[in-house]
Short mmCIF file of C-alpha atoms in Angstrom, two decimals:
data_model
loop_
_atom_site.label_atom_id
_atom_site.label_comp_id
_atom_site.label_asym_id
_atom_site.label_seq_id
_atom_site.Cartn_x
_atom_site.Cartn_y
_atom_site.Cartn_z
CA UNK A 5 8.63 12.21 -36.53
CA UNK A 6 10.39 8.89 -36.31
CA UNK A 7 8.07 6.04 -36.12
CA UNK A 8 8.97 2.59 -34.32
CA UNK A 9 7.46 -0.62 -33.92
CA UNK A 10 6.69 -3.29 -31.05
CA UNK A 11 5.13 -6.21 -29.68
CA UNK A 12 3.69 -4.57 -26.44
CA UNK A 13 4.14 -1.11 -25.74
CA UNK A 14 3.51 -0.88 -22.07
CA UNK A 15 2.35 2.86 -20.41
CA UNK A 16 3.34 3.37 -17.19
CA UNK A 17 6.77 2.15 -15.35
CA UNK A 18 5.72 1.38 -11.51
CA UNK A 19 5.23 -2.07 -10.38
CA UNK A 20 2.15 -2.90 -12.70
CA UNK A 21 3.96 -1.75 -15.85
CA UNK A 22 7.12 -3.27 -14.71
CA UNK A 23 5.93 -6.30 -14.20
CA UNK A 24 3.73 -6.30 -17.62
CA UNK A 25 7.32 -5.05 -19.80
CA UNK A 26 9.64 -7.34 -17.77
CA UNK A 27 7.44 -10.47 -18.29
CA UNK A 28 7.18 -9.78 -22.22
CA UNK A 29 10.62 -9.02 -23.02
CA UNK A 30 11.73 -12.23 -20.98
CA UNK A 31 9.35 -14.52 -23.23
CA UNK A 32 11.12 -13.14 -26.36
CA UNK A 33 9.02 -9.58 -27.21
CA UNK A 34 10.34 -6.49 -28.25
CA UNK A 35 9.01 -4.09 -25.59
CA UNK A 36 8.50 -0.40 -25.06
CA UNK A 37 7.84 1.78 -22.27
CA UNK A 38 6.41 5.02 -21.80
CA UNK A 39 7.03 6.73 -18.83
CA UNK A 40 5.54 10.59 -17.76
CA UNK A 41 7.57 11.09 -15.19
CA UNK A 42 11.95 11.93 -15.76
CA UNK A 43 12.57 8.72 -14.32
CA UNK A 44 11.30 5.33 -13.46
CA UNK A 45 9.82 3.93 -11.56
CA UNK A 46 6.08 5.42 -11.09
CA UNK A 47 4.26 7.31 -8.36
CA UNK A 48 5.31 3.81 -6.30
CA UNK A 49 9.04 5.02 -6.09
CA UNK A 50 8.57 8.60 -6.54
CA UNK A 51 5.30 9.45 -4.84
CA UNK A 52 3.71 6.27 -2.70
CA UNK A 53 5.22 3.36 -1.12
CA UNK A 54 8.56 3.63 -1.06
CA UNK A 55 9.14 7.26 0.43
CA UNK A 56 6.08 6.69 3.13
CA UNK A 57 7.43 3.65 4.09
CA UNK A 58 11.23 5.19 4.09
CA UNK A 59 9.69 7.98 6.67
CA UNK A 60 8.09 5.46 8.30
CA UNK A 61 11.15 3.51 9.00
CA UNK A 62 12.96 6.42 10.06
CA UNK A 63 10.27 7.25 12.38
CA UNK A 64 10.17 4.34 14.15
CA UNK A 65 14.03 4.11 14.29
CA UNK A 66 13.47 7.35 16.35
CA UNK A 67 11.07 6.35 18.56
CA UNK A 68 13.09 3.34 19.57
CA UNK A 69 16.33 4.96 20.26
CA UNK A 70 14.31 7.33 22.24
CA UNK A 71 11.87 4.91 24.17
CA UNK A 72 14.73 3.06 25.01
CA UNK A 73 16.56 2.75 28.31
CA UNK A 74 19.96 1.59 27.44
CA UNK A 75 20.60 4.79 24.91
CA UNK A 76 19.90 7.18 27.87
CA UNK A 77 23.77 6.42 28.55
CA UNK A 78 24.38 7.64 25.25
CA UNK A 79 22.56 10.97 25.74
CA UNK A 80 19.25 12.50 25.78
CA UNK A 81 15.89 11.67 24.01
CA UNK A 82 16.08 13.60 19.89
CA UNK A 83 13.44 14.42 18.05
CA UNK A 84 14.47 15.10 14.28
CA UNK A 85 12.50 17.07 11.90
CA UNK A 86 10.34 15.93 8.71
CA UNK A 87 13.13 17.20 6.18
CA UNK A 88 15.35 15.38 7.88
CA UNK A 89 13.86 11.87 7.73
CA UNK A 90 12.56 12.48 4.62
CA UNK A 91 16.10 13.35 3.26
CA UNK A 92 16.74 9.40 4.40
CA UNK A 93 13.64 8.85 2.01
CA UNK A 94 15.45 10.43 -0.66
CA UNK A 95 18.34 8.26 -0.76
CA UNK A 96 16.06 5.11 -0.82
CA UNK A 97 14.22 6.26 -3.82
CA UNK A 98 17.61 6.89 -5.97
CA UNK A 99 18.68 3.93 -5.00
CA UNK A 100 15.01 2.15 -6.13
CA UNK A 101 15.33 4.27 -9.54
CA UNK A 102 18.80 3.35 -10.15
CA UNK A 103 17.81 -0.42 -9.57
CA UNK A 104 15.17 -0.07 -12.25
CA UNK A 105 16.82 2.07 -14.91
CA UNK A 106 19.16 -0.92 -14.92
CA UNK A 107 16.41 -3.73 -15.41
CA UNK A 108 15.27 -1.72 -18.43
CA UNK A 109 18.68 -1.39 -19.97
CA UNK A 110 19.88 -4.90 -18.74
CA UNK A 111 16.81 -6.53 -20.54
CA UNK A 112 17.45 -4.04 -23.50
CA UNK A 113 13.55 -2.21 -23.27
CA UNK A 114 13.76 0.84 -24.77
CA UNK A 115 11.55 3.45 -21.99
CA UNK A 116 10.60 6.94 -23.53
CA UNK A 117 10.01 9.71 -21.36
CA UNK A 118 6.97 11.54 -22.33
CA UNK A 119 3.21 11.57 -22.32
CA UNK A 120 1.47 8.83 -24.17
CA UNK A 121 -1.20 9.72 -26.10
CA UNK A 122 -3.29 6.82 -28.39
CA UNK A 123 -3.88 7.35 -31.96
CA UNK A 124 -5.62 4.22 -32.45
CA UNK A 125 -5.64 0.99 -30.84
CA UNK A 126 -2.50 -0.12 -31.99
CA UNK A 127 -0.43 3.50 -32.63
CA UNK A 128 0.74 5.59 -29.63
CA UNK A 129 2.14 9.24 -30.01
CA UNK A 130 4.62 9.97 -27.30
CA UNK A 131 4.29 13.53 -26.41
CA UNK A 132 7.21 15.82 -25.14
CA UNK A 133 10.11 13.43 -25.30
CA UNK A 134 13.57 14.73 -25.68
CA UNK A 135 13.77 14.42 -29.78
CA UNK A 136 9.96 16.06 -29.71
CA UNK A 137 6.59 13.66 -30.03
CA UNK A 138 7.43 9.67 -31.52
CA UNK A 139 5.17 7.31 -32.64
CA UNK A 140 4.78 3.56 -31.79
CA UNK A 141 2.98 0.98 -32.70
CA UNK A 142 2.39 -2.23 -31.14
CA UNK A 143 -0.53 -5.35 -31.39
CA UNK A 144 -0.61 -5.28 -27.90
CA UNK A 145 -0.66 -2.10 -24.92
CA UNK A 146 -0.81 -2.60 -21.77
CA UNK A 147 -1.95 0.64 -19.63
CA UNK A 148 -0.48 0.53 -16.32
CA UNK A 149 -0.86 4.92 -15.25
CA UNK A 150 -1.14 4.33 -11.56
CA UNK A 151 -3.25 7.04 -9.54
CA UNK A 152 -2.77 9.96 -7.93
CA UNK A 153 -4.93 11.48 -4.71
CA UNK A 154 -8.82 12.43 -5.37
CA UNK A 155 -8.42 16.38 -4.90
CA UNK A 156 -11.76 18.10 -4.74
CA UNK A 157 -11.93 21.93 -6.27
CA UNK A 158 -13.09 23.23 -3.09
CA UNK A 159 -10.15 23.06 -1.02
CA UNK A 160 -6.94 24.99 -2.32
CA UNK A 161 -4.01 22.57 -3.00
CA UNK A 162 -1.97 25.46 -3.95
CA UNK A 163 -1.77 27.33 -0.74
CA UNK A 164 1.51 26.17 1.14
CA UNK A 165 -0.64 24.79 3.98
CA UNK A 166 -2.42 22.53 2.16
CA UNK A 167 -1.00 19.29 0.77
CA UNK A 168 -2.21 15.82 -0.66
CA UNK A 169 -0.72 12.59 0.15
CA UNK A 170 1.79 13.15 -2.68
CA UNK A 171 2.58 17.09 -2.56
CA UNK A 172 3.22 16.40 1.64
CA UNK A 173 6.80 15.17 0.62
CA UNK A 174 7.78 18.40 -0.43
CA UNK A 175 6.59 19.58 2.92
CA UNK A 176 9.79 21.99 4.23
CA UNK A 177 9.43 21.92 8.21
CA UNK A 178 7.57 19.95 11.05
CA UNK A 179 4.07 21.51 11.84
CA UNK A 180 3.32 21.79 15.71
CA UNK A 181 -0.36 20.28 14.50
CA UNK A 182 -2.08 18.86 11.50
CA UNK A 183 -5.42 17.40 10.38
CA UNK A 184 -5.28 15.03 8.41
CA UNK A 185 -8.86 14.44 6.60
CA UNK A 186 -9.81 10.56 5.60
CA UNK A 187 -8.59 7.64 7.96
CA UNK A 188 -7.99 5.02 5.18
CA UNK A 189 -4.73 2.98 4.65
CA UNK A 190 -2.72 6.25 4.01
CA UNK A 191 -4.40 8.55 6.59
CA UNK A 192 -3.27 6.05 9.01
CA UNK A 193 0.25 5.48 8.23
CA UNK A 194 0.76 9.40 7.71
CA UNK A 195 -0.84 9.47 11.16
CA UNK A 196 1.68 7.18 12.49
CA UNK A 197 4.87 9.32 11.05
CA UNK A 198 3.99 12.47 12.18
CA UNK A 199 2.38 11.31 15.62
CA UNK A 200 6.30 9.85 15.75
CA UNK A 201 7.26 12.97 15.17
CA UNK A 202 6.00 14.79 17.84
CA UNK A 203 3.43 16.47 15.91
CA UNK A 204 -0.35 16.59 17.57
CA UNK A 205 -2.56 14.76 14.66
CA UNK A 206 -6.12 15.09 14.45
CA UNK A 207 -7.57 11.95 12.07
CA UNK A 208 -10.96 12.53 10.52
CA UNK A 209 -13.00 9.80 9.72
CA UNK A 210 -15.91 9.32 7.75
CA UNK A 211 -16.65 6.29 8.81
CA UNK A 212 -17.17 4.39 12.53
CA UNK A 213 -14.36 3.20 13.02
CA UNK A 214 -10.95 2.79 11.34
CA UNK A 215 -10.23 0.58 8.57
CA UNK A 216 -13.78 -1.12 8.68
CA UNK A 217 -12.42 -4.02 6.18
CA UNK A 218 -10.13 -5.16 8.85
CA UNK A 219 -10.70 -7.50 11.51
CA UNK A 220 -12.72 -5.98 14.18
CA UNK A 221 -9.79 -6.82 17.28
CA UNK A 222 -7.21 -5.31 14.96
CA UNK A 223 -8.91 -2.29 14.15
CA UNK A 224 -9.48 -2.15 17.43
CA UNK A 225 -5.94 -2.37 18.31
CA UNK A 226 -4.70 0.32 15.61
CA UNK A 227 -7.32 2.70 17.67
CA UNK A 228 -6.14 2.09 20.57
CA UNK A 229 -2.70 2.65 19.54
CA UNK A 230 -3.16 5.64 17.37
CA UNK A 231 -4.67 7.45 20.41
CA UNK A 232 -1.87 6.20 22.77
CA UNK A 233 0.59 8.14 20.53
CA UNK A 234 -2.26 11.23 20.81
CA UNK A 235 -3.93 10.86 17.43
CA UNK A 236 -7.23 12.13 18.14
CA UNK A 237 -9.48 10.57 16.22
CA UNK A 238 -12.60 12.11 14.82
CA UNK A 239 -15.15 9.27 13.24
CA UNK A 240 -18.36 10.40 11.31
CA UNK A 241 -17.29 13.50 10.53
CA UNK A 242 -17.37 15.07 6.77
CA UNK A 243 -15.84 18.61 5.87
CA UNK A 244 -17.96 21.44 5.46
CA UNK A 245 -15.14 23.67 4.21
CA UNK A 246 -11.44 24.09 4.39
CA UNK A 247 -9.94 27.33 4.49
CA UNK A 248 -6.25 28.34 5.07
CA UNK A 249 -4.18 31.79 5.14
CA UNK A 250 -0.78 32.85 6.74
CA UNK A 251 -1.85 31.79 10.38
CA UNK A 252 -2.88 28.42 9.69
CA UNK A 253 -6.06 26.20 8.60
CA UNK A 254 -9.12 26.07 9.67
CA UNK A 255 -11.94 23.00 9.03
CA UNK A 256 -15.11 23.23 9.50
CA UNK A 257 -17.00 19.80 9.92
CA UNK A 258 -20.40 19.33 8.82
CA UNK A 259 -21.35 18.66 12.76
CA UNK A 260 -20.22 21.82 13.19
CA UNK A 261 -16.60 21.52 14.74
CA UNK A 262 -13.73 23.83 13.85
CA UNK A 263 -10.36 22.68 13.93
CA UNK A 264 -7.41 24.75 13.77
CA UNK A 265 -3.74 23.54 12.84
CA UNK A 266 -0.66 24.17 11.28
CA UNK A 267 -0.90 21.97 7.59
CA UNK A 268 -4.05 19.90 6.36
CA UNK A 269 -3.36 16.65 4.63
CA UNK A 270 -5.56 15.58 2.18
CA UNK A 271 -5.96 11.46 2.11
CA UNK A 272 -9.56 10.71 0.97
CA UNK A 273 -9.51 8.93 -1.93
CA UNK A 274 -7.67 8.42 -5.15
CA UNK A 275 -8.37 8.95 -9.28
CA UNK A 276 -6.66 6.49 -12.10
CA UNK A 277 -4.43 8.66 -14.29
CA UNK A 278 -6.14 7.56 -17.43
CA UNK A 279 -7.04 11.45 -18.50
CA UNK A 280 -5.14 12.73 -21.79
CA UNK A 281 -4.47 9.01 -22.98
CA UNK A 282 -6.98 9.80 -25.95
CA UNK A 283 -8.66 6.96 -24.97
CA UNK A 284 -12.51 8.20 -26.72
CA UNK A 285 -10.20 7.42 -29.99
CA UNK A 286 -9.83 3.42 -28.89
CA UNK A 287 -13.76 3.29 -27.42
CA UNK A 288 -12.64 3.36 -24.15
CA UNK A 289 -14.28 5.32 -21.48
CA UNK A 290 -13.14 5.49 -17.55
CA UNK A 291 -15.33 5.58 -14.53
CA UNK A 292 -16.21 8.71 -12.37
CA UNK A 293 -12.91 7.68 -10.51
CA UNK A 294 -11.09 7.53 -13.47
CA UNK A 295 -10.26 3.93 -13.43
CA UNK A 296 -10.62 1.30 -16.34
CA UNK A 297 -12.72 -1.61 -16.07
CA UNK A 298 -11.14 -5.42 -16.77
CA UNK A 299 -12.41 -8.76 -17.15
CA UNK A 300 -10.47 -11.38 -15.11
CA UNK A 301 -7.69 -11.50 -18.00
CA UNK A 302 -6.92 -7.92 -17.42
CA UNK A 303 -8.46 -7.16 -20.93
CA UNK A 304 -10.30 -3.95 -21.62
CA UNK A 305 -13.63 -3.48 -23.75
CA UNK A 306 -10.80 -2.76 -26.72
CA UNK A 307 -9.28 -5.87 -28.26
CA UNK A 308 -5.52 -6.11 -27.83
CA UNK A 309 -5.61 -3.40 -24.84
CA UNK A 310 -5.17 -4.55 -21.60
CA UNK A 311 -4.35 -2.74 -18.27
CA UNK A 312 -3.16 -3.59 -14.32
CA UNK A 313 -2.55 -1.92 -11.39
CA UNK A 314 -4.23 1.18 -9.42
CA UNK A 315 -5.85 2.19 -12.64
CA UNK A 316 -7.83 -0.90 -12.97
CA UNK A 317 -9.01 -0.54 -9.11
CA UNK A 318 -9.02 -3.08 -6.58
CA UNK A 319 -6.66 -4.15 -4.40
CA UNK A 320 -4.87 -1.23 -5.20
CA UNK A 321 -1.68 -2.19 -3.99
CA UNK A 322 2.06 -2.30 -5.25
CA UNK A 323 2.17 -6.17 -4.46
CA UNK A 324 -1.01 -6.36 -6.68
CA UNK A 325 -0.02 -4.21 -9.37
CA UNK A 326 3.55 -6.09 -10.13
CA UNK A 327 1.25 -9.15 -10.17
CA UNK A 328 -1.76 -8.34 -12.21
CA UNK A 329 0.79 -6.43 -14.52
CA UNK A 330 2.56 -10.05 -15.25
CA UNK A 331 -0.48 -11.27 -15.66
CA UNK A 332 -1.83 -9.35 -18.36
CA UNK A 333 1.57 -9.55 -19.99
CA UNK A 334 1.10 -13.40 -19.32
CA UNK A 335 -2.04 -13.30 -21.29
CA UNK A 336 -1.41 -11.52 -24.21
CA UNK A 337 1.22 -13.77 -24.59
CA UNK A 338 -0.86 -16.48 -24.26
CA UNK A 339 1.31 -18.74 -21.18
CA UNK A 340 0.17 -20.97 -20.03
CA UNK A 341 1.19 -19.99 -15.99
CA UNK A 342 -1.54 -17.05 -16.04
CA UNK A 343 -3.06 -15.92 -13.13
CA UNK A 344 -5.94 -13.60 -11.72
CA UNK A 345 -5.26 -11.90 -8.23
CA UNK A 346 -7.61 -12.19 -6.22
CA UNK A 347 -6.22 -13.55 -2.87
CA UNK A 348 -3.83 -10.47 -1.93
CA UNK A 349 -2.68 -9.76 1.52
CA UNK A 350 -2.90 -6.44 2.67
CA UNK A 351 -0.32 -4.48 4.29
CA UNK A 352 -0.86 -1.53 6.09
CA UNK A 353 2.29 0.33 7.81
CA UNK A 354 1.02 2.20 10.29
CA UNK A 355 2.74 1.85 13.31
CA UNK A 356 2.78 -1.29 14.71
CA UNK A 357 1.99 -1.80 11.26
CA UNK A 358 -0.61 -4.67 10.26
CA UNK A 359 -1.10 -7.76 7.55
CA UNK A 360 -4.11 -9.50 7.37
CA UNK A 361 -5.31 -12.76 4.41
CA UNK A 362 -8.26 -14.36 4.27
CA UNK A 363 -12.05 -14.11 6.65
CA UNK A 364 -12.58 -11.86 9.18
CA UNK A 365 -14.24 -12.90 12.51
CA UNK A 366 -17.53 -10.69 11.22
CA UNK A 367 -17.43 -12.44 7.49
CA UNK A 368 -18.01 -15.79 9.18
CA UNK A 369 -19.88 -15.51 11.55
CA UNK A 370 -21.94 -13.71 9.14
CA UNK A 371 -21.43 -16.61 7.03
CA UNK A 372 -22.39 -19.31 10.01
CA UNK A 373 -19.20 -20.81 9.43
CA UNK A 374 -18.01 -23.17 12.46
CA UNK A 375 -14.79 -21.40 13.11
CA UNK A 376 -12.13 -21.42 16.19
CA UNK A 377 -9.30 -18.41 16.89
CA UNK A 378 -5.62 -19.21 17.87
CA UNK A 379 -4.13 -16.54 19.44
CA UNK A 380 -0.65 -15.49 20.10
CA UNK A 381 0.62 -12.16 22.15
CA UNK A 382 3.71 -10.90 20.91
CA UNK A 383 4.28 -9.69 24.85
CA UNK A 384 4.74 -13.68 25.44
CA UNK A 385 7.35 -14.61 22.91
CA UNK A 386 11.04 -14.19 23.50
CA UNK A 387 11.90 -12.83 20.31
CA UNK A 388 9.61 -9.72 20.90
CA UNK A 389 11.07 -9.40 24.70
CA UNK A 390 14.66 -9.25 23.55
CA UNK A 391 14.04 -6.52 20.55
CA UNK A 392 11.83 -4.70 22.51
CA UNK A 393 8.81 -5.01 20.12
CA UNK A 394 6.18 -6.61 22.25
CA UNK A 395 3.13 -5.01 20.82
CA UNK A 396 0.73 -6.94 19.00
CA UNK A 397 -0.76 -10.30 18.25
CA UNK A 398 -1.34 -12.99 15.59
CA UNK A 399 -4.84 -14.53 15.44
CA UNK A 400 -5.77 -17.44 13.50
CA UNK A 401 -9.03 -18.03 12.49
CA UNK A 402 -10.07 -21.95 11.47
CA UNK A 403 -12.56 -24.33 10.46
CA UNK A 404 -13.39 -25.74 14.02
CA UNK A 405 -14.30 -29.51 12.37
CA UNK A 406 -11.63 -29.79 9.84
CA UNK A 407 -8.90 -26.97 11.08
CA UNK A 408 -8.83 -25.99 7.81
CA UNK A 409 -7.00 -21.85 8.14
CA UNK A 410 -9.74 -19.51 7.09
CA UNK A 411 -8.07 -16.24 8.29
CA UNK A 412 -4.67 -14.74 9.09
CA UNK A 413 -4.70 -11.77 11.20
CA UNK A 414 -1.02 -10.37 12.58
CA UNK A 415 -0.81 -6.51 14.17
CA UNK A 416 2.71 -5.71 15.33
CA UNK A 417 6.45 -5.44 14.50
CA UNK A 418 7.48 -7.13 11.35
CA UNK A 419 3.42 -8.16 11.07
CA UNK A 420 3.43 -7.68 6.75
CA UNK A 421 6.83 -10.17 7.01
CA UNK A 422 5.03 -12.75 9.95
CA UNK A 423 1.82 -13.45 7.43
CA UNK A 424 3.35 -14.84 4.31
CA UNK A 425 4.26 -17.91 6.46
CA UNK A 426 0.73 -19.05 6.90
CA UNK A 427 -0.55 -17.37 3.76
CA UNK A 428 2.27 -20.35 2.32
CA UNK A 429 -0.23 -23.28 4.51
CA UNK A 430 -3.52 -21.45 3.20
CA UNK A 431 -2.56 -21.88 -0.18
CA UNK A 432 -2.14 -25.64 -0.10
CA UNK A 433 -4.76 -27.54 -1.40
CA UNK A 434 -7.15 -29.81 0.26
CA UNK A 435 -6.47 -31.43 3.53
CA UNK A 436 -2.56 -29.65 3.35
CA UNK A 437 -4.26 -26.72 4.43
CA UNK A 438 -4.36 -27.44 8.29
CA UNK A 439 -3.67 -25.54 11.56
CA UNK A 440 -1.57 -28.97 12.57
CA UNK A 441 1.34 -27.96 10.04
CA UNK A 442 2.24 -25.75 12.80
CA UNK A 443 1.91 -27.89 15.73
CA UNK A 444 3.77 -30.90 13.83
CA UNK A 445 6.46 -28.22 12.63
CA UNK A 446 9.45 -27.18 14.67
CA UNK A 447 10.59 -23.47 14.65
CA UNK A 448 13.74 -21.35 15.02
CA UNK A 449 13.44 -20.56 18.55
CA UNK A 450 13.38 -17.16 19.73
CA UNK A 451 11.73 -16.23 16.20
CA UNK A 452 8.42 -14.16 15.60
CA UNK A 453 7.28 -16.98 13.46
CA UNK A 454 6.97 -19.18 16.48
CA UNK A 455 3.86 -17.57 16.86
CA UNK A 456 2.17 -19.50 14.38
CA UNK A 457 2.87 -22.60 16.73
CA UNK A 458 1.74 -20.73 19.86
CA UNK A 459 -1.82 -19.77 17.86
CA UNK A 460 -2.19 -23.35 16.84
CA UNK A 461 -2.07 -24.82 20.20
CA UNK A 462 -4.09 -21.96 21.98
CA UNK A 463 -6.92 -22.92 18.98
CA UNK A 464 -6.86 -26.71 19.47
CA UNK A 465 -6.97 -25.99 23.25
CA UNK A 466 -9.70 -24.33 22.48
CA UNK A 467 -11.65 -26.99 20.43
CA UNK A 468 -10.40 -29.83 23.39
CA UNK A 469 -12.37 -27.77 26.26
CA UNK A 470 -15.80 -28.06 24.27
#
């Protein structure tokens, strides 16, 4: 067995162990990765973001063409089937993988393709690699395993009904009806896709009302427009059992409500893939969810072992992860630029799809801060008339006496692009952080970022009537 040696091996290849490898081997570090999957990339490329947010675009492509007037002189509304968008998906994702593979060999990383198993805290043994299990050793590892979906041993994943929010892109046709059990980030935008497709959706909720960390007006507004695209949405509601055979599925909910349907889609939760790393041999032991706990340098309770991304927890996001895997990189190398991420803005890409940084209305005024809201309605801007895309809003929430930006809240077309503008202002320090840059700023007119401008004035109107 052929025995190599490192600076930083790095587990994992999706955005958290990408960023961790690509930020060590560019400060002069001989770098390995090991990857489970045949290719790179991570459950981000293969699994998660990028093919849900492929469908998604191919969904909403289809909805326009077939919502809009001007194409009825082309021909008649189509609806297209699941395999067929997600084919679309397919292409995306080669094209993502191919894009990596060459980062890897560009910046000369060697990535082995097997299952990485610790020996101690400094030796790795690469399982089931194409020249049988390697060994590598490194002063520094960085674990960066992702997640995968929570699946609890009550329901049957096996049974071609039932799928999970990573086996459902393997699904072969487009079900008349589906329930689709938790209505977190994921539930939603799967709602979204298949509601686009023409498929009757019922959402199950455990909670009162969707997305409870959002805004209360934009989770408001995702209800409202879940429903209009008949989602029906179910909140409260646990599973009693799930049961499928050759004529469909059946839930029963703990209130006592069956619902039949075609496929059940498992969304509830999620578990850090940190089982089989051997970790009980470096004195590491994961929580009940399978996730690693950090301090806020990304280091674990074992010296020279750090780790980033879903597997650490929160935010649980691929913006995160690239992030908080540079960071721990940064660390480790001891540069000077390092950062924690905490202040993360969250997409969500339902459709309309949503992006929201900062306070809520509910955190402040739980908080008794003085605060104002600038509003803009996408119906009133002219860039939103002329695509077509007039659904949604941006709201600004700010500190009424010095108009310092507490909150950016955006639901509608292009919403996760429209946010980073003012997350730019609410980053500034001091008094540079003010709701005037956007009054005393001129804007590409018709643009969706004009918005910020028409917020700003609607707040300080606001504060000038009191």
């Amino acid at each position: 067995m052929a025995v190599y040696d490192y600076d930083v091996i790095v587990i994992g290849s999706g955005p958290a162990g990408e960023g961790a490898a690509m930020n060590s081997v560019k400060k002069g570090r001989r770098v390995a990765v090991i990857e489970e999957q045949d290719l790179v990339g991570g459950n981000c490329t293969h699994k998660g973001t990028i093919p849900s947010k492929a469908l998604r675009h191919s969904v909403k492509q289809i909805i326009e063409f077939n919502t809009n007037p001007m194409f009825r002189d082309i021909g008649e509304p189509r609806w297209f089937s699941f395999p067929i968008v997600l084919n679309r998906a397919e292409k995306v994702i080669a094209n993502q993988v191919m894009l990596r593979t060459n980062f890897y060999a560009r910046n000369r990383v060697d990535v082995f393709f097997g299952r990485a198993e610790f020996a101690d805290k400094n030796t790795l043994i690469v399982r089931g690699t194409a020249n049988g299990d390697e060994t590598l050793r490194a002063r520094n590892v960085v674990i960066a395993t992702g997640s995968r979906p929570y699946c609890p041993p009550d329901i049957d994943f096996d049974h071609p009904r039932i799928y999970n929010s990573d086996t459902i892109l393997k699904l072969s046709h487009t079900p008349r009806t589906m329930v689709i059990y938790g209505a977190g980030v994921i539930g939603c935008e799967y709602a979204s896709i298949f509601a686009g497709l023409g498929v009757k959706v019922d959402l199950i909720d455990q909670r009162d009302r969707l997305l409870s960390f959002l805004d209360g007006e934009i989770s408001d507004a995702l209800s409202y427009h879940l429903r209009n695209n008949a989602v029906k949405i179910r909140h409260n509601e646990e599973y009693e059992s799930v049961v499928a055979d050759q004529g469909g599925v059946i839930m029963t909910l703990k209130s006592g409500k069956r619902i039949h349907s075609d496929a059940f889609l498992w969304c509830n939760g999620r578990t850090g893939n940190t089982d089989g790393l051997g970790l009980d041999k470096i004195g590491l032991v994961a929580n009940g969810r399978g996730q690693l706990e950090v301090d806020d340098h990304y280091r674990t309770g074992c010296e020279g072992i750090y780790a980033a991304g879903d597997v650490v927890g929160w935010p649980s996001l691929a913006s995160a992860a690239l992030d908080q895997g540079r960071a721990a990189a940064g660390d480790l190398l001891s540069c000077e630029d390092f950062r924690y991420i905490n202040e993360v803005p969250t997409g969500i890409y339902t459709l309309p799809e949503i992006s929201s940084l900062g306070k809520t209305e509910e955190e402040l005024t739980a908080e008794c801060v003085p605060y104002e809201v600038g509003q803009a309605f996408f119906k009133d801007t002219a860039r939103a008339q002329i695509s077509g895309q007039t659904v949604g809003m941006l709201k600004l929430l700010f500190n009424r006496d010095t108009l310092e930006i507490l909150g950016i809240h955006c639901f509608g077309d292009h919403a996760s692009e429209i946010v980073h503008i003012g997350q730019a202002i609410m980053a500034q320090k001091g008094e540079a952080n003010t709701l005037k840059y956007f009054i005393n700023t001129t804007f590409n007119y018709p643009t969706m970022a004009e918005a910020y401008r028409v917020a700003a004035i609607s707040g300080l109107n606001r504060i000038s009537n009191i």
